[in-house]
Amino acid sequence: MAIEFELSKGMQTARDMARMFAETYVRPYALESDQLCGPHPKFIEACKQFRLGTGQLSGVDGVDAPKTPKPGKLRETNRMRLVAAEELAWGDATAALNMPGPGLGGPPVQFTGTPEQRERFMSVFKPDEYKFGAYALTEPDAGSDAKNLKTLCRKEGDVWVLNGSKIYITNGKRAEWTVVFATIDPALGRAGHRTFVVEKGTPGFSCPKVEKKMGLRASETAEQVFEECRVPAENLLGGEAHYEAKSKGGFKTAMKTFDATRPLVAVMAVGIARAAYEIARDWVQEHYALSQHTHRYHRLVDTLCEMEHDIRTARLLSYKAAYLLDRELPNAKESSMSKAYAGSMVQRVTSQAIELLGPEGVREHRLVEKLYRDQKVYDIFEGTGQIQRLVISRRLFANARD
Ligand SMILES: Cc1cc2nc3c(=O)[nH]c(=O)nc-3n(C[C@H](O)[C@H](O)[C@H](O)COP(=O)(O)OP(=O)(O)OC[C@H]3O[C@@H](n4cnc5c(N)ncnc54)[C@H](O)[C@@H]3O)c2cc1C
């Protein structure tokens, strides 16, 4: 399959804009927002000033429906998101998660929502406001095993009543609305799944806990509880017809989201790794007379080469997954490959960066220390490394494609 290695003009513009934003409004506040355990006020101000409230720069917006490319041109929305997301993550691992907009809740509303639902839920996000959407799949007994949902939903007249709880939900407390996955009957497995948009303030919906984490501290991760939570029938994504037509419609909505977002998470890991690599490279250059060809220095340069090689490999894998998405081709295997590789790559590279700095690397005021703490989640959320490898292995022998 043909693939271009050059960034198009559009992609270059997206990268340059995101880079400017990351250099000016993200990186300078990264350490402080880690201590604040939330986005820095200057970052919030900049998001409003640059009218980013619908999430365009985050790469995880899902706002724009697929655009028809000009004749002879390929769609490149997803690759554009990738180049921007790498820059933001280079600035701070939490930047994309703190960028306003529907976040991970965007793709399911776009893929499955009716035109009225898309209009209603997406219009909540205004360019000059700082508001969020969220996506709630994970439960105490269902994360990797997504089909095992226990959050129950039952129809009562013109409302659905939800009971259950969700954990580790990004922006789960501050979100204006959350896409919530529930089941009419756990015994039905995937066929029982239904997808709702639950709005902030709905009676019976609460967020009792915000997690304290090792890394990604500036990103909110919350528990959500539904107790006889009454959701209007018109908030069932896609309407009843969607689940009648597709018996596993709810489960497919959850998984389709990941095909689009896993390459993004992968490329954010690339941004974090690149940040660590640059710190290590500058440190080595500053502290060692590399022109003296001692064995020790060869080893330092070797490590830098390995790091760069690893980063580039991960970037190409994520670009390939997004390229397939842009062509509306199946990409589940490539998407999982990019996420699995980047999740382990970023751990290797940030660890190597700390090794190169020596004890200086683990000091609290050093960005590389924060990068090492932040990176771990990139191998956990949106499916752990092990789960990505399961997805890949299922596809290795069936319909093999390059
Ligand atoms: C900071 C953060 C933000 C998050 N944001 C969100 C969010 O916005 N929305 C949301 O829905 N979820 C979110 N999550 C949850 C995350 O997606 C899950 O924690 C993750 O998918 C793992 O699922 P689990 O918690 O059920 O772990 P488990 O499934 O219990 O996994 C525990 C371990 O067992 C391994 N394992 C499980 N099953 C298998 C298997 N079959 N084969 C091999 N190994 C296996 C896993 O890889 C893992 O190492 C977030 C998590 C974190 C940490």
Short mmCIF file of C-alpha atoms and ligand atoms in Angstrom, two decimals:
data_model
loop_
_atom_site.label_atom_id
_atom_site.label_comp_id
_atom_site.label_asym_id
_atom_site.label_seq_id
_atom_site.Cartn_x
_atom_site.Cartn_y
_atom_site.Cartn_z
CA MET A 1 0.00 0.00 0.00
CA ALA A 2 1.34 3.41 -0.97
CA ILE A 3 2.06 5.75 1.91
CA GLU A 4 3.50 9.23 1.83
CA PHE A 5 6.25 10.13 4.25
CA GLU A 6 6.00 13.88 3.70
CA LEU A 7 3.54 15.89 5.74
CA SER A 8 1.04 17.69 3.52
CA LYS A 9 0.72 21.47 3.76
CA GLY A 10 -2.36 21.08 5.96
CA MET A 11 -0.53 18.74 8.32
CA GLN A 12 2.47 21.05 8.48
CA THR A 13 0.18 23.92 9.45
CA ALA A 14 -1.51 21.81 12.14
CA ARG A 15 1.92 20.80 13.50
CA ASP A 16 3.27 24.36 13.49
CA MET A 17 0.20 25.77 15.25
CA ALA A 18 0.25 23.04 17.88
CA ARG A 19 4.01 23.44 18.34
CA MET A 20 3.69 27.18 18.90
CA PHE A 21 0.87 26.59 21.38
CA ALA A 22 2.82 23.88 23.20
CA GLU A 23 6.02 25.94 23.42
CA THR A 24 4.25 29.08 24.61
CA TYR A 25 1.28 27.97 26.68
CA VAL A 26 1.90 24.36 27.69
CA ARG A 27 5.53 23.51 28.42
CA PRO A 28 6.24 26.59 30.58
CA TYR A 29 3.45 25.54 32.99
CA ALA A 30 3.88 21.74 32.88
CA LEU A 31 5.65 21.32 36.23
CA GLU A 32 3.38 23.81 37.97
CA SER A 33 0.18 22.14 36.74
CA ASP A 34 1.55 18.81 38.00
CA GLN A 35 1.84 20.38 41.46
CA LEU A 36 -1.56 22.07 41.14
CA CYS A 37 -3.12 18.73 40.09
CA GLY A 38 -5.05 20.59 37.40
CA PRO A 39 -4.59 22.75 34.33
CA HIS A 40 -2.69 26.00 34.86
CA PRO A 41 -4.85 29.17 34.73
CA LYS A 42 -2.60 30.53 31.92
CA PHE A 43 -3.29 27.41 29.87
CA ILE A 44 -7.05 27.78 30.40
CA GLU A 45 -6.86 31.44 29.43
CA ALA A 46 -4.94 30.57 26.25
CA CYS A 47 -7.48 27.90 25.27
CA LYS A 48 -10.23 30.52 25.48
CA GLN A 49 -8.16 33.21 23.78
CA PHE A 50 -7.34 30.93 20.83
CA ARG A 51 -10.98 29.76 20.73
CA LEU A 52 -10.08 26.10 21.19
CA GLY A 53 -13.23 25.27 23.14
CA THR A 54 -14.51 22.71 20.65
CA GLY A 55 -11.31 20.75 21.02
CA GLN A 56 -9.81 21.23 17.55
CA LEU A 57 -6.21 21.27 18.72
CA SER A 58 -6.47 18.38 21.14
CA GLY A 59 -6.69 15.78 18.45
CA VAL A 60 -9.33 13.99 20.48
CA ASP A 61 -12.25 16.19 19.53
CA GLY A 62 -14.19 14.03 17.12
CA VAL A 63 -16.19 17.16 16.38
CA ASP A 64 -15.83 17.34 12.66
CA ALA A 65 -17.75 14.74 10.73
CA PRO A 66 -15.75 13.10 7.93
CA LYS A 67 -15.10 15.75 5.30
CA THR A 68 -15.23 14.87 1.66
CA PRO A 69 -11.78 15.58 0.29
CA LYS A 70 -11.29 17.55 -2.90
CA PRO A 71 -11.12 15.31 -6.00
CA GLY A 72 -7.73 13.67 -6.25
CA LYS A 73 -6.94 14.40 -2.59
CA LEU A 74 -7.07 12.03 0.35
CA ARG A 75 -8.84 12.84 3.56
CA GLU A 76 -6.27 13.58 6.24
CA THR A 77 -8.28 14.68 9.29
CA ASN A 78 -6.96 11.87 11.45
CA ARG A 79 -3.34 12.37 10.48
CA MET A 80 -3.74 16.10 11.14
CA ARG A 81 -4.99 15.28 14.62
CA LEU A 82 -1.97 13.07 15.15
CA VAL A 83 0.64 15.67 14.25
CA ALA A 84 -1.06 18.19 16.57
CA ALA A 85 -1.44 15.70 19.42
CA GLU A 86 2.26 14.81 19.37
CA GLU A 87 3.20 18.46 19.81
CA LEU A 88 0.77 18.98 22.67
CA ALA A 89 2.02 15.89 24.50
CA TRP A 90 5.58 17.07 23.96
CA GLY A 91 4.52 20.21 25.88
CA ASP A 92 2.82 18.23 28.64
CA ALA A 93 1.42 14.70 28.82
CA THR A 94 -1.87 16.08 30.18
CA ALA A 95 -2.31 18.88 27.62
CA ALA A 96 -4.61 17.04 25.22
CA LEU A 97 -6.68 15.71 28.14
CA ASN A 98 -7.05 19.24 29.50
CA MET A 99 -7.89 20.74 26.13
CA PRO A 100 -11.60 21.64 26.21
CA GLY A 101 -14.11 19.78 24.05
CA PRO A 102 -15.97 16.47 24.01
CA GLY A 103 -12.75 14.44 24.42
CA LEU A 104 -13.20 10.70 24.15
CA GLY A 105 -16.97 11.24 24.30
CA GLY A 106 -16.84 12.90 20.86
CA PRO A 107 -16.32 9.86 18.61
CA PRO A 108 -19.29 7.80 19.94
CA VAL A 109 -21.62 10.78 19.57
CA GLN A 110 -20.33 11.28 16.03
CA PHE A 111 -20.40 7.61 15.03
CA THR A 112 -23.65 6.56 16.64
CA GLY A 113 -25.64 9.71 17.47
CA THR A 114 -28.61 10.77 15.34
CA PRO A 115 -28.20 14.15 13.54
CA GLU A 116 -30.30 15.78 16.34
CA GLN A 117 -28.13 14.22 19.06
CA ARG A 118 -24.93 15.30 17.32
CA GLU A 119 -26.22 18.84 17.09
CA ARG A 120 -27.52 18.90 20.66
CA PHE A 121 -24.48 17.45 22.41
CA MET A 122 -21.72 18.98 20.29
CA SER A 123 -23.22 22.47 20.41
CA VAL A 124 -22.52 22.48 24.16
CA PHE A 125 -18.89 23.27 23.28
CA LYS A 126 -18.26 26.90 22.37
CA PRO A 127 -14.92 28.13 21.03
CA ASP A 128 -14.31 30.58 23.89
CA GLU A 129 -15.43 28.34 26.76
CA TYR A 130 -13.61 25.72 28.81
CA LYS A 131 -15.96 22.73 28.92
CA PHE A 132 -15.57 18.96 28.65
CA GLY A 133 -17.23 15.73 27.60
CA ALA A 134 -16.27 12.29 28.94
CA TYR A 135 -16.49 8.60 28.08
CA ALA A 136 -17.34 6.03 30.76
CA LEU A 137 -16.80 2.38 29.98
CA THR A 138 -14.57 1.10 32.81
CA GLU A 139 -16.17 -0.40 35.93
CA PRO A 140 -14.73 -2.24 38.91
CA ASP A 141 -15.26 -5.57 37.07
CA ALA A 142 -15.11 -4.40 33.48
CA GLY A 143 -12.27 -2.59 31.79
CA SER A 144 -10.15 -4.94 29.75
CA ASP A 145 -13.16 -7.24 29.73
CA ALA A 146 -15.55 -4.63 28.37
CA LYS A 147 -18.34 -7.09 27.60
CA ASN A 148 -18.69 -7.76 31.34
CA LEU A 149 -20.51 -4.48 32.09
CA LYS A 150 -22.60 -4.46 35.26
CA THR A 151 -24.10 -0.97 35.10
CA LEU A 152 -27.77 -1.70 34.50
CA CYS A 153 -30.29 0.23 32.45
CA ARG A 154 -34.04 -0.34 32.25
CA LYS A 155 -36.69 1.52 30.31
CA GLU A 156 -39.56 3.13 32.25
CA GLY A 157 -41.93 5.07 30.02
CA ASP A 158 -39.94 7.86 28.40
CA VAL A 159 -36.86 7.52 30.61
CA TRP A 160 -34.07 5.02 31.08
CA VAL A 161 -33.06 4.28 34.67
CA LEU A 162 -29.35 3.62 35.27
CA ASN A 163 -27.77 1.88 38.29
CA GLY A 164 -24.08 1.13 38.72
CA SER A 165 -20.69 2.79 38.86
CA LYS A 166 -17.80 3.73 36.59
CA ILE A 167 -14.18 4.24 37.63
CA TYR A 168 -11.11 6.10 36.33
CA ILE A 169 -13.11 8.38 34.07
CA THR A 170 -11.06 11.19 32.52
CA ASN A 171 -12.80 14.53 33.18
CA GLY A 172 -15.60 12.49 34.77
CA LYS A 173 -16.47 15.10 37.38
CA ARG A 174 -16.22 18.31 35.41
CA ALA A 175 -17.75 17.00 32.16
CA GLU A 176 -20.93 18.63 30.87
CA TRP A 177 -22.02 15.20 29.70
CA THR A 178 -20.63 11.67 29.68
CA VAL A 179 -21.14 8.87 27.18
CA VAL A 180 -22.06 5.97 29.50
CA PHE A 181 -22.14 2.31 28.51
CA ALA A 182 -24.69 0.14 30.36
CA THR A 183 -26.51 -3.14 29.86
CA ILE A 184 -30.15 -4.19 29.81
CA ASP A 185 -29.06 -7.65 31.04
CA PRO A 186 -25.48 -8.81 31.77
CA ALA A 187 -26.44 -12.34 30.62
CA LEU A 188 -26.86 -11.01 27.07
CA GLY A 189 -23.17 -10.06 26.85
CA ARG A 190 -22.37 -7.56 24.10
CA ALA A 191 -25.92 -7.69 22.71
CA GLY A 192 -27.25 -6.16 25.95
CA HIS A 193 -25.14 -3.01 25.75
CA ARG A 194 -26.73 0.41 25.37
CA THR A 195 -25.00 3.79 25.11
CA PHE A 196 -26.35 6.93 26.79
CA VAL A 197 -25.37 10.53 27.12
CA VAL A 198 -25.76 11.45 30.79
CA GLU A 199 -25.75 15.17 31.45
CA LYS A 200 -24.19 16.86 34.46
CA GLY A 201 -26.82 17.44 37.15
CA THR A 202 -29.06 14.52 36.13
CA PRO A 203 -30.78 13.34 39.35
CA GLY A 204 -29.14 10.15 40.65
CA PHE A 205 -25.77 10.90 39.03
CA SER A 206 -22.82 11.74 41.31
CA CYS A 207 -19.01 11.81 41.31
CA PRO A 208 -17.90 10.90 44.83
CA LYS A 209 -14.17 10.59 44.17
CA VAL A 210 -11.31 12.11 42.17
CA GLU A 211 -8.21 9.87 42.06
CA LYS A 212 -4.77 10.89 43.31
CA LYS A 213 -2.28 9.48 40.84
CA MET A 214 1.44 8.83 40.40
CA GLY A 215 1.44 10.59 37.02
CA LEU A 216 -0.88 12.63 34.80
CA ARG A 217 -1.74 14.46 38.02
CA ALA A 218 -3.01 17.51 36.17
CA SER A 219 -5.67 15.39 34.47
CA GLU A 220 -8.90 14.71 36.37
CA THR A 221 -9.74 11.00 36.83
CA ALA A 222 -13.05 10.44 38.61
CA GLU A 223 -15.49 7.84 39.83
CA GLN A 224 -19.10 8.15 38.63
CA VAL A 225 -22.09 6.63 40.41
CA PHE A 226 -25.60 6.10 39.03
CA GLU A 227 -28.36 5.47 41.56
CA GLU A 228 -31.81 5.25 40.00
CA CYS A 229 -30.43 7.84 37.60
CA ARG A 230 -33.23 8.87 35.22
CA VAL A 231 -31.97 9.62 31.74
CA PRO A 232 -34.40 10.93 29.08
CA ALA A 233 -35.11 8.38 26.32
CA GLU A 234 -33.82 10.84 23.71
CA ASN A 235 -30.33 10.48 25.27
CA LEU A 236 -30.02 6.85 24.13
CA LEU A 237 -27.34 7.25 21.45
CA GLY A 238 -28.62 6.33 18.02
CA GLY A 239 -32.17 5.77 19.36
CA GLU A 240 -33.85 2.36 19.80
CA ALA A 241 -33.61 1.69 16.07
CA HIS A 242 -29.82 1.55 16.26
CA TYR A 243 -29.90 -1.43 18.67
CA GLU A 244 -32.68 -3.19 16.80
CA ALA A 245 -30.72 -2.96 13.54
CA LYS A 246 -27.37 -3.95 15.08
CA SER A 247 -27.64 -6.47 17.89
CA LYS A 248 -24.23 -5.48 19.29
CA GLY A 249 -24.54 -1.78 18.50
CA GLY A 250 -23.60 -0.56 21.99
CA PHE A 251 -20.46 -2.67 22.22
CA LYS A 252 -19.42 -1.74 18.67
CA THR A 253 -19.75 1.95 19.55
CA ALA A 254 -17.30 1.45 22.43
CA MET A 255 -14.78 -0.41 20.26
CA LYS A 256 -15.06 1.82 17.18
CA THR A 257 -14.07 4.75 19.37
CA PHE A 258 -10.81 2.97 20.16
CA ASP A 259 -9.94 2.33 16.52
CA ALA A 260 -9.96 6.11 16.07
CA THR A 261 -8.35 7.11 19.36
CA ARG A 262 -5.66 4.48 20.01
CA PRO A 263 -3.33 5.89 17.32
CA LEU A 264 -3.80 9.27 19.04
CA VAL A 265 -2.85 7.90 22.42
CA ALA A 266 0.13 6.24 20.73
CA VAL A 267 1.31 9.47 19.17
CA MET A 268 0.93 11.29 22.49
CA ALA A 269 3.32 8.71 23.93
CA VAL A 270 5.63 9.64 21.03
CA GLY A 271 5.42 13.30 22.11
CA ILE A 272 6.33 12.40 25.71
CA ALA A 273 9.22 10.22 24.54
CA ARG A 274 10.48 12.96 22.23
CA ALA A 275 10.47 15.42 25.12
CA ALA A 276 12.53 12.98 27.24
CA TYR A 277 14.90 12.27 24.34
CA GLU A 278 15.57 15.97 23.75
CA ILE A 279 16.33 16.56 27.42
CA ALA A 280 18.75 13.61 27.44
CA ARG A 281 20.40 14.63 24.16
CA ASP A 282 20.98 18.20 25.38
CA TRP A 283 22.30 16.92 28.70
CA VAL A 284 24.79 14.58 27.04
CA GLN A 285 25.92 17.31 24.68
CA GLU A 286 26.40 19.75 27.53
CA HIS A 287 28.14 17.41 29.96
CA TYR A 288 30.41 15.21 27.84
CA ALA A 289 33.16 15.97 25.41
CA LEU A 290 31.73 13.64 22.79
CA SER A 291 34.55 14.34 20.37
CA GLN A 292 36.82 12.27 22.64
CA HIS A 293 36.22 8.77 21.39
CA THR A 294 36.16 6.88 24.64
CA HIS A 295 34.07 3.70 24.98
CA ARG A 296 31.89 5.37 27.56
CA TYR A 297 30.85 8.11 25.20
CA HIS A 298 30.11 5.65 22.42
CA ARG A 299 27.67 3.96 24.73
CA LEU A 300 25.95 7.27 25.52
CA VAL A 301 25.52 8.07 21.85
CA ASP A 302 24.36 4.52 21.16
CA THR A 303 21.61 4.93 23.73
CA LEU A 304 20.49 8.19 22.12
CA CYS A 305 20.40 6.44 18.72
CA GLU A 306 18.26 3.63 20.14
CA MET A 307 15.88 6.16 21.66
CA GLU A 308 15.43 8.09 18.45
CA HIS A 309 14.99 4.92 16.43
CA ASP A 310 12.32 3.70 18.86
CA ILE A 311 10.45 7.02 18.74
CA ARG A 312 10.40 7.11 14.95
CA THR A 313 9.15 3.53 14.72
CA ALA A 314 6.27 4.31 17.06
CA ARG A 315 5.38 7.45 15.10
CA LEU A 316 5.25 5.57 11.79
CA LEU A 317 3.02 2.86 13.26
CA SER A 318 0.54 5.44 14.51
CA TYR A 319 0.60 7.33 11.18
CA LYS A 320 -0.19 4.10 9.34
CA ALA A 321 -3.20 3.43 11.60
CA ALA A 322 -4.49 6.98 11.06
CA TYR A 323 -3.83 6.76 7.31
CA LEU A 324 -6.12 3.72 7.09
CA LEU A 325 -8.74 5.55 9.13
CA ASP A 326 -8.55 8.51 6.76
CA ARG A 327 -9.23 6.12 3.89
CA GLU A 328 -12.10 4.56 5.86
CA LEU A 329 -10.34 1.18 5.80
CA PRO A 330 -10.35 -1.27 8.74
CA ASN A 331 -7.53 -0.38 11.09
CA ALA A 332 -8.18 -2.26 14.36
CA LYS A 333 -4.95 -4.29 14.08
CA GLU A 334 -2.79 -1.31 13.12
CA SER A 335 -4.43 0.83 15.76
CA SER A 336 -3.64 -1.73 18.47
CA MET A 337 -0.12 -2.23 17.12
CA SER A 338 0.59 1.47 17.34
CA LYS A 339 -0.76 1.69 20.90
CA ALA A 340 1.02 -1.48 22.10
CA TYR A 341 4.36 -0.39 20.66
CA ALA A 342 4.16 3.22 21.82
CA GLY A 343 3.09 2.21 25.34
CA SER A 344 6.22 0.14 25.87
CA MET A 345 8.44 2.49 23.83
CA VAL A 346 7.67 5.49 26.01
CA GLN A 347 8.56 3.53 29.14
CA ARG A 348 11.91 2.48 27.62
CA VAL A 349 12.77 5.93 26.32
CA THR A 350 11.87 7.89 29.46
CA SER A 351 13.82 5.35 31.53
CA GLN A 352 16.85 5.66 29.24
CA ALA A 353 16.62 9.46 29.51
CA ILE A 354 16.76 9.22 33.30
CA GLU A 355 19.72 6.84 33.05
CA LEU A 356 21.59 9.33 30.89
CA LEU A 357 21.02 12.14 33.38
CA GLY A 358 21.97 9.89 36.28
CA PRO A 359 20.76 10.97 39.75
CA GLU A 360 19.84 14.40 38.33
CA GLY A 361 17.11 12.63 36.36
CA VAL A 362 15.10 11.64 39.42
CA ARG A 363 15.09 15.04 41.08
CA GLU A 364 11.66 16.52 41.52
CA HIS A 365 12.19 19.77 39.66
CA ARG A 366 13.38 17.95 36.52
CA LEU A 367 10.81 17.59 33.76
CA VAL A 368 12.21 14.16 32.89
CA GLU A 369 11.16 12.87 36.34
CA LYS A 370 7.58 13.97 35.63
CA LEU A 371 7.69 12.45 32.13
CA TYR A 372 8.66 9.10 33.64
CA ARG A 373 5.71 9.26 36.07
CA ASP A 374 3.29 10.43 33.37
CA GLN A 375 4.13 7.87 30.70
CA LYS A 376 2.91 4.76 32.54
CA VAL A 377 -0.76 5.51 32.01
CA TYR A 378 -0.20 5.50 28.24
CA ASP A 379 0.22 1.72 28.44
CA ILE A 380 -2.93 1.41 30.54
CA PHE A 381 -5.80 3.56 29.33
CA GLU A 382 -7.77 2.80 26.17
CA GLY A 383 -6.70 -0.82 26.61
CA THR A 384 -3.52 -2.08 28.23
CA GLY A 385 -0.52 -3.33 26.26
CA GLN A 386 -1.59 -6.93 26.93
CA ILE A 387 -5.06 -6.26 25.56
CA GLN A 388 -3.65 -4.62 22.42
CA ARG A 389 -1.53 -7.71 21.86
CA LEU A 390 -4.65 -9.86 22.25
CA VAL A 391 -6.42 -7.76 19.59
CA ILE A 392 -3.41 -8.12 17.28
CA SER A 393 -3.06 -11.86 17.85
CA ARG A 394 -6.73 -12.45 16.97
CA ARG A 395 -6.09 -10.81 13.61
CA LEU A 396 -2.73 -12.33 12.80
CA PHE A 397 -4.11 -15.38 11.07
CA ALA A 398 -7.47 -14.10 9.83
CA ASN A 399 -7.61 -12.02 6.65
CA ALA A 400 -3.90 -11.28 6.82
CA ARG A 401 -3.15 -7.89 5.26
CA ASP A 402 0.10 -6.01 5.16
C1 LIG B 1 -5.48 7.90 34.22
C2 LIG B 1 -6.52 6.99 33.67
C3 LIG B 1 -7.54 7.50 32.88
C4 LIG B 1 -8.54 6.68 32.40
N1 LIG B 1 -9.58 7.22 31.66
C5 LIG B 1 -10.63 6.42 31.32
C6 LIG B 1 -11.79 7.01 30.68
O1 LIG B 1 -11.85 8.20 30.38
N2 LIG B 1 -12.84 6.18 30.41
C7 LIG B 1 -12.83 4.84 30.70
O2 LIG B 1 -13.81 4.16 30.43
N3 LIG B 1 -11.74 4.26 31.30
C8 LIG B 1 -10.65 5.03 31.62
N4 LIG B 1 -9.55 4.47 32.25
C9 LIG B 1 -9.57 3.06 32.58
C10 LIG B 1 -8.65 2.22 31.72
O3 LIG B 1 -9.04 2.23 30.37
C11 LIG B 1 -8.64 0.79 32.31
O4 LIG B 1 -8.10 0.88 33.61
C12 LIG B 1 -7.82 -0.16 31.46
O5 LIG B 1 -8.47 -0.41 30.26
C13 LIG B 1 -7.58 -1.47 32.20
O6 LIG B 1 -8.79 -2.07 32.55
P1 LIG B 1 -9.04 -2.56 34.04
O7 LIG B 1 -8.91 -1.38 34.93
O8 LIG B 1 -10.31 -3.31 34.08
O9 LIG B 1 -7.84 -3.52 34.36
P2 LIG B 1 -7.84 -5.09 34.35
O10 LIG B 1 -8.57 -5.61 33.18
O11 LIG B 1 -8.27 -5.56 35.69
O12 LIG B 1 -6.32 -5.38 34.10
C14 LIG B 1 -5.36 -5.65 35.12
C15 LIG B 1 -4.16 -6.28 34.43
O13 LIG B 1 -4.51 -7.56 33.87
C16 LIG B 1 -4.20 -7.59 32.49
N5 LIG B 1 -5.21 -8.38 31.77
C17 LIG B 1 -6.55 -8.27 31.88
N6 LIG B 1 -7.14 -9.12 31.04
C18 LIG B 1 -6.15 -9.76 30.37
C19 LIG B 1 -6.12 -10.78 29.37
N7 LIG B 1 -7.24 -11.30 28.86
N8 LIG B 1 -4.90 -11.19 28.92
C20 LIG B 1 -3.76 -10.67 29.41
N9 LIG B 1 -3.72 -9.74 30.38
C21 LIG B 1 -4.90 -9.28 30.84
C22 LIG B 1 -4.22 -6.14 32.05
O14 LIG B 1 -3.44 -5.94 30.89
C23 LIG B 1 -3.62 -5.46 33.27
O15 LIG B 1 -2.23 -5.54 33.21
C24 LIG B 1 -8.52 5.28 32.70
C25 LIG B 1 -7.47 4.75 33.47
C26 LIG B 1 -6.49 5.58 33.95
C27 LIG B 1 -5.39 4.97 34.78
#
